[in-house]
Amino acid sequence: KAGVTQTPRYLIKTRGQQVTLSCSPISGHRSVSWYQQTPGQGLQFLFEYFSETQRNKGNFPGRFSGRQFSNSRSEMNVSTLELGDSALYLCASGRDRGYNEQFFGPGTRLTVL
Amino acid sequence: GIQVEQSPPDLILQEGANSTLRCNFSDSVNNLQWFHQNPWGQLINLFYIPSGTKQNGRLSATTVATERYSLLYISSSQTTDSGVYFCAGTQGGSEKLVFGKGTKLTVNP
């Protein structure tokens, strides 16, 4: 069974631009969550999606948004990029919601210049 | 929300040594997991251990849910064990994993 895939793996953008990251969960998994990892803040929760609905949102500005499609694939978008958005973005896949093990993708490393 | 405290923050070992990593939670958690972050940043699942004890080769883990802590044991450490180890848990019916700050393990040859 294929694991969680994330594209692109690396991305370089400039301030003010916007970016879209993609995550495909493990086949049969319906839950996708997104995390941001920075050296200063560690791993921070961004969003949780289940059955195309955002179920939970972390403490991030409105520039960060996401969605989930009917095939459970998810995208997250960051608009008006700032230097502080440089981070590793990880997505996690879960079979259901609430009581299950989650599996992470390889991440997208975003650099904002 | 829950707070997750991991100790020690840094650990340096010689190859072949044993170690214990600890994770304390401020409140009851579900779905406790241990991860190893590889050099490329991916979080690799080590254990899904809401309670009890599990073993996988040289690694084992124990979670005492009633006392809100979990332990990860690494025996006969190897240089490939180096990296950052994270524990994380969820609350209620949410998928939101709350992570500790990690333990950075360095195993020297």
Coordinates of C-alpha atoms in Angstrom, one line a residue:
Chain A
K1 CA 0.0 0.0 0.0
A2 CA 1.4 3.4 -1.0
G3 CA 2.2 5.8 1.8
V4 CA 1.2 9.5 2.1
T5 CA 2.5 11.6 -0.7
Q6 CA 3.1 15.3 -0.7
T7 CA 3.9 17.5 -3.7
P8 CA 6.0 19.4 -4.3
R9 CA 8.8 18.3 -2.0
Y10 CA 10.7 21.6 -2.3
L11 CA 9.5 25.1 -3.1
I12 CA 11.1 28.5 -3.2
K13 CA 8.9 31.6 -3.3
T14 CA 9.3 35.3 -2.8
R15 CA 7.4 37.5 -0.3
G16 CA 3.9 38.4 -1.4
Q17 CA 3.4 35.3 -3.6
Q18 CA 1.0 32.5 -2.8
V19 CA 1.6 28.8 -2.8
T20 CA -0.5 25.6 -2.9
L21 CA 0.7 22.4 -1.4
S22 CA -0.9 19.0 -2.1
C23 CA -1.3 15.9 0.1
S24 CA -2.6 12.5 -1.0
P25 CA -3.5 10.2 2.0
I26 CA -3.1 6.5 2.2
S27 CA -5.7 4.7 0.1
G28 CA -8.9 4.3 2.1
H29 CA -7.9 7.0 4.7
R30 CA -10.4 9.8 5.0
S31 CA -8.7 12.1 7.5
V32 CA -6.0 14.6 6.5
S33 CA -4.3 17.0 8.9
W34 CA -1.6 19.6 8.2
Y35 CA 1.3 20.7 10.4
Q36 CA 3.9 23.4 10.2
Q37 CA 7.4 22.7 11.6
T38 CA 9.9 25.5 12.3
P39 CA 13.0 25.5 14.4
G40 CA 11.5 28.1 16.8
Q41 CA 8.0 26.9 17.2
G42 CA 8.3 23.1 16.7
L43 CA 5.4 21.2 15.2
Q44 CA 2.2 23.2 15.1
F45 CA -1.2 22.0 14.0
L46 CA -2.8 23.9 11.0
F47 CA -6.0 22.1 10.0
E48 CA -7.9 18.8 10.1
Y49 CA -10.1 17.6 7.3
F50 CA -12.5 14.7 7.3
S51 CA -15.1 14.0 4.6
E52 CA -14.4 17.2 2.8
T53 CA -15.1 19.3 5.9
Q54 CA -12.7 21.2 8.1
R55 CA -13.1 19.8 11.5
N56 CA -10.5 21.7 13.4
K57 CA -8.2 24.7 12.8
G58 CA -5.1 25.8 14.5
N59 CA -4.1 29.3 15.6
F60 CA -2.8 30.6 12.2
P61 CA -3.9 33.7 10.3
G62 CA -6.5 33.6 7.6
R63 CA -3.7 33.6 4.9
F64 CA -3.5 29.9 5.6
S65 CA -6.4 27.9 4.1
G66 CA -7.1 24.4 3.0
R67 CA -9.6 22.1 1.5
Q68 CA -10.3 18.4 0.9
F69 CA -11.7 16.8 -2.1
S70 CA -14.1 13.9 -2.5
N71 CA -11.2 11.5 -3.1
S72 CA -9.7 12.6 0.3
R73 CA -6.8 14.4 -1.3
S74 CA -6.1 17.7 0.4
E75 CA -4.5 21.0 -0.5
M76 CA -3.4 23.9 1.6
N77 CA -2.9 27.4 0.4
V78 CA -0.8 30.2 1.8
S79 CA -1.4 33.7 0.4
T80 CA 0.7 36.8 0.7
L81 CA 3.8 34.8 1.8
E82 CA 5.9 36.2 4.6
L83 CA 9.5 35.3 5.4
G84 CA 8.2 33.6 8.6
D85 CA 6.2 31.1 6.5
S86 CA 9.5 29.3 5.6
A87 CA 9.0 25.9 7.2
L88 CA 8.5 22.2 6.6
Y89 CA 4.8 21.5 6.0
L90 CA 3.7 18.0 6.9
C91 CA 0.5 16.3 6.3
A92 CA -0.9 13.3 8.2
S93 CA -3.3 10.6 7.1
G94 CA -5.8 8.7 9.3
R95 CA -8.3 6.0 8.5
D96 CA -11.1 7.5 10.4
R97 CA -11.5 10.4 12.8
G98 CA -10.7 10.3 16.5
Y99 CA -9.3 7.0 17.5
N100 CA -6.6 5.8 15.1
E101 CA -3.0 5.9 14.2
Q102 CA -1.8 8.7 11.9
F103 CA 0.9 8.5 9.2
F104 CA 2.9 11.3 7.9
G105 CA 4.1 12.2 4.4
P106 CA 7.6 13.3 3.5
G107 CA 6.8 17.0 3.8
T108 CA 7.1 20.0 1.6
R109 CA 10.0 22.3 2.5
L110 CA 9.0 25.9 1.7
T111 CA 11.5 28.7 1.5
V112 CA 10.3 32.3 1.3
L113 CA 12.9 34.8 0.1
Chain B
G1 CA -5.2 22.4 25.5
I2 CA -2.9 19.7 26.6
Q3 CA 0.8 20.2 27.2
V4 CA 3.4 17.6 26.2
E5 CA 6.7 17.5 27.9
Q6 CA 9.6 15.4 26.7
S7 CA 12.8 14.6 28.5
P8 CA 15.6 14.8 28.1
P9 CA 15.8 17.4 25.4
D10 CA 19.2 16.2 24.3
L11 CA 20.9 12.8 24.7
I12 CA 24.4 11.7 23.6
L13 CA 25.3 8.0 23.7
Q14 CA 28.0 5.7 22.7
E15 CA 27.0 3.0 20.3
G16 CA 25.7 0.0 22.2
A17 CA 24.3 1.9 25.1
N18 CA 20.7 1.8 26.2
S19 CA 18.4 4.8 26.7
T20 CA 15.0 5.8 28.0
L21 CA 13.0 8.7 26.6
R22 CA 10.1 10.1 28.6
C23 CA 6.9 11.9 27.6
N24 CA 4.5 13.5 30.1
F25 CA 1.0 14.8 29.3
S26 CA -0.8 17.5 31.3
D27 CA -4.1 15.8 30.7
S28 CA -5.5 12.5 29.5
V29 CA -4.8 11.8 25.8
N30 CA -5.9 9.4 23.2
N31 CA -3.9 7.9 20.3
L32 CA -0.5 8.3 21.8
Q33 CA 2.2 7.9 19.2
W34 CA 6.0 7.9 19.1
F35 CA 7.8 9.1 16.0
H36 CA 11.4 9.4 14.7
Q37 CA 12.1 12.2 12.4
N38 CA 14.6 11.2 9.7
P39 CA 17.3 13.6 8.4
W40 CA 15.0 14.6 5.5
G41 CA 12.2 15.6 7.9
Q42 CA 9.7 12.8 7.6
L43 CA 8.1 11.5 10.7
I44 CA 8.4 7.8 10.9
N45 CA 5.9 5.9 13.0
L46 CA 7.6 3.9 15.8
F47 CA 4.6 3.0 18.1
Y48 CA 0.9 3.6 18.3
I49 CA 0.5 3.0 22.0
P50 CA -2.5 4.5 23.8
S51 CA -1.8 2.1 26.7
G52 CA 0.3 -0.9 27.6
T53 CA 3.6 -2.1 26.3
K54 CA 4.8 -2.9 22.8
Q55 CA 8.1 -4.0 21.4
N56 CA 9.6 -3.8 18.0
G57 CA 13.2 -5.2 17.7
R58 CA 15.5 -3.0 19.8
L59 CA 12.8 -0.5 20.6
S60 CA 10.0 -0.8 23.1
A61 CA 7.4 1.6 24.5
T62 CA 5.2 1.7 27.6
T63 CA 2.2 4.0 28.2
V64 CA 0.7 4.4 31.6
A65 CA -2.5 6.3 30.6
T66 CA -3.8 6.7 34.2
E67 CA -0.5 8.5 35.2
R68 CA -0.3 10.4 31.9
Y69 CA 3.2 9.4 30.7
S70 CA 4.9 7.2 28.1
L71 CA 8.4 5.8 27.9
L72 CA 10.4 4.8 24.8
Y73 CA 13.3 2.4 25.4
I74 CA 16.1 2.0 22.9
S75 CA 18.5 -0.8 23.6
S76 CA 21.9 -1.4 22.0
S77 CA 21.8 1.9 20.2
Q78 CA 23.2 2.3 16.8
T79 CA 24.4 5.4 14.9
T80 CA 21.3 5.1 12.7
D81 CA 19.1 5.7 15.8
S82 CA 20.3 9.3 15.8
G83 CA 17.7 11.9 15.2
V84 CA 14.8 13.6 16.9
Y85 CA 12.2 11.5 18.7
F86 CA 8.7 13.0 19.2
C87 CA 5.7 11.8 21.2
A88 CA 2.2 13.1 20.4
G89 CA -1.3 12.6 21.4
T90 CA -4.9 13.7 20.7
Q91 CA -7.9 14.6 22.8
G92 CA -11.5 13.8 22.4
G93 CA -12.6 12.9 18.9
S94 CA -10.1 15.2 17.2
E95 CA -7.3 14.2 14.9
K96 CA -5.2 17.1 16.1
L97 CA -1.9 15.7 17.4
V98 CA -0.2 17.8 20.1
F99 CA 3.6 17.2 20.0
G100 CA 6.3 17.6 22.5
K101 CA 9.5 19.5 21.6
G102 CA 11.3 16.3 21.0
T103 CA 14.4 14.5 22.3
K104 CA 17.5 14.9 20.1
L105 CA 19.4 11.7 20.2
T106 CA 23.0 11.5 19.0
V107 CA 24.7 8.1 18.9
N108 CA 28.4 8.2 18.5
P109 CA 30.4 5.3 17.0

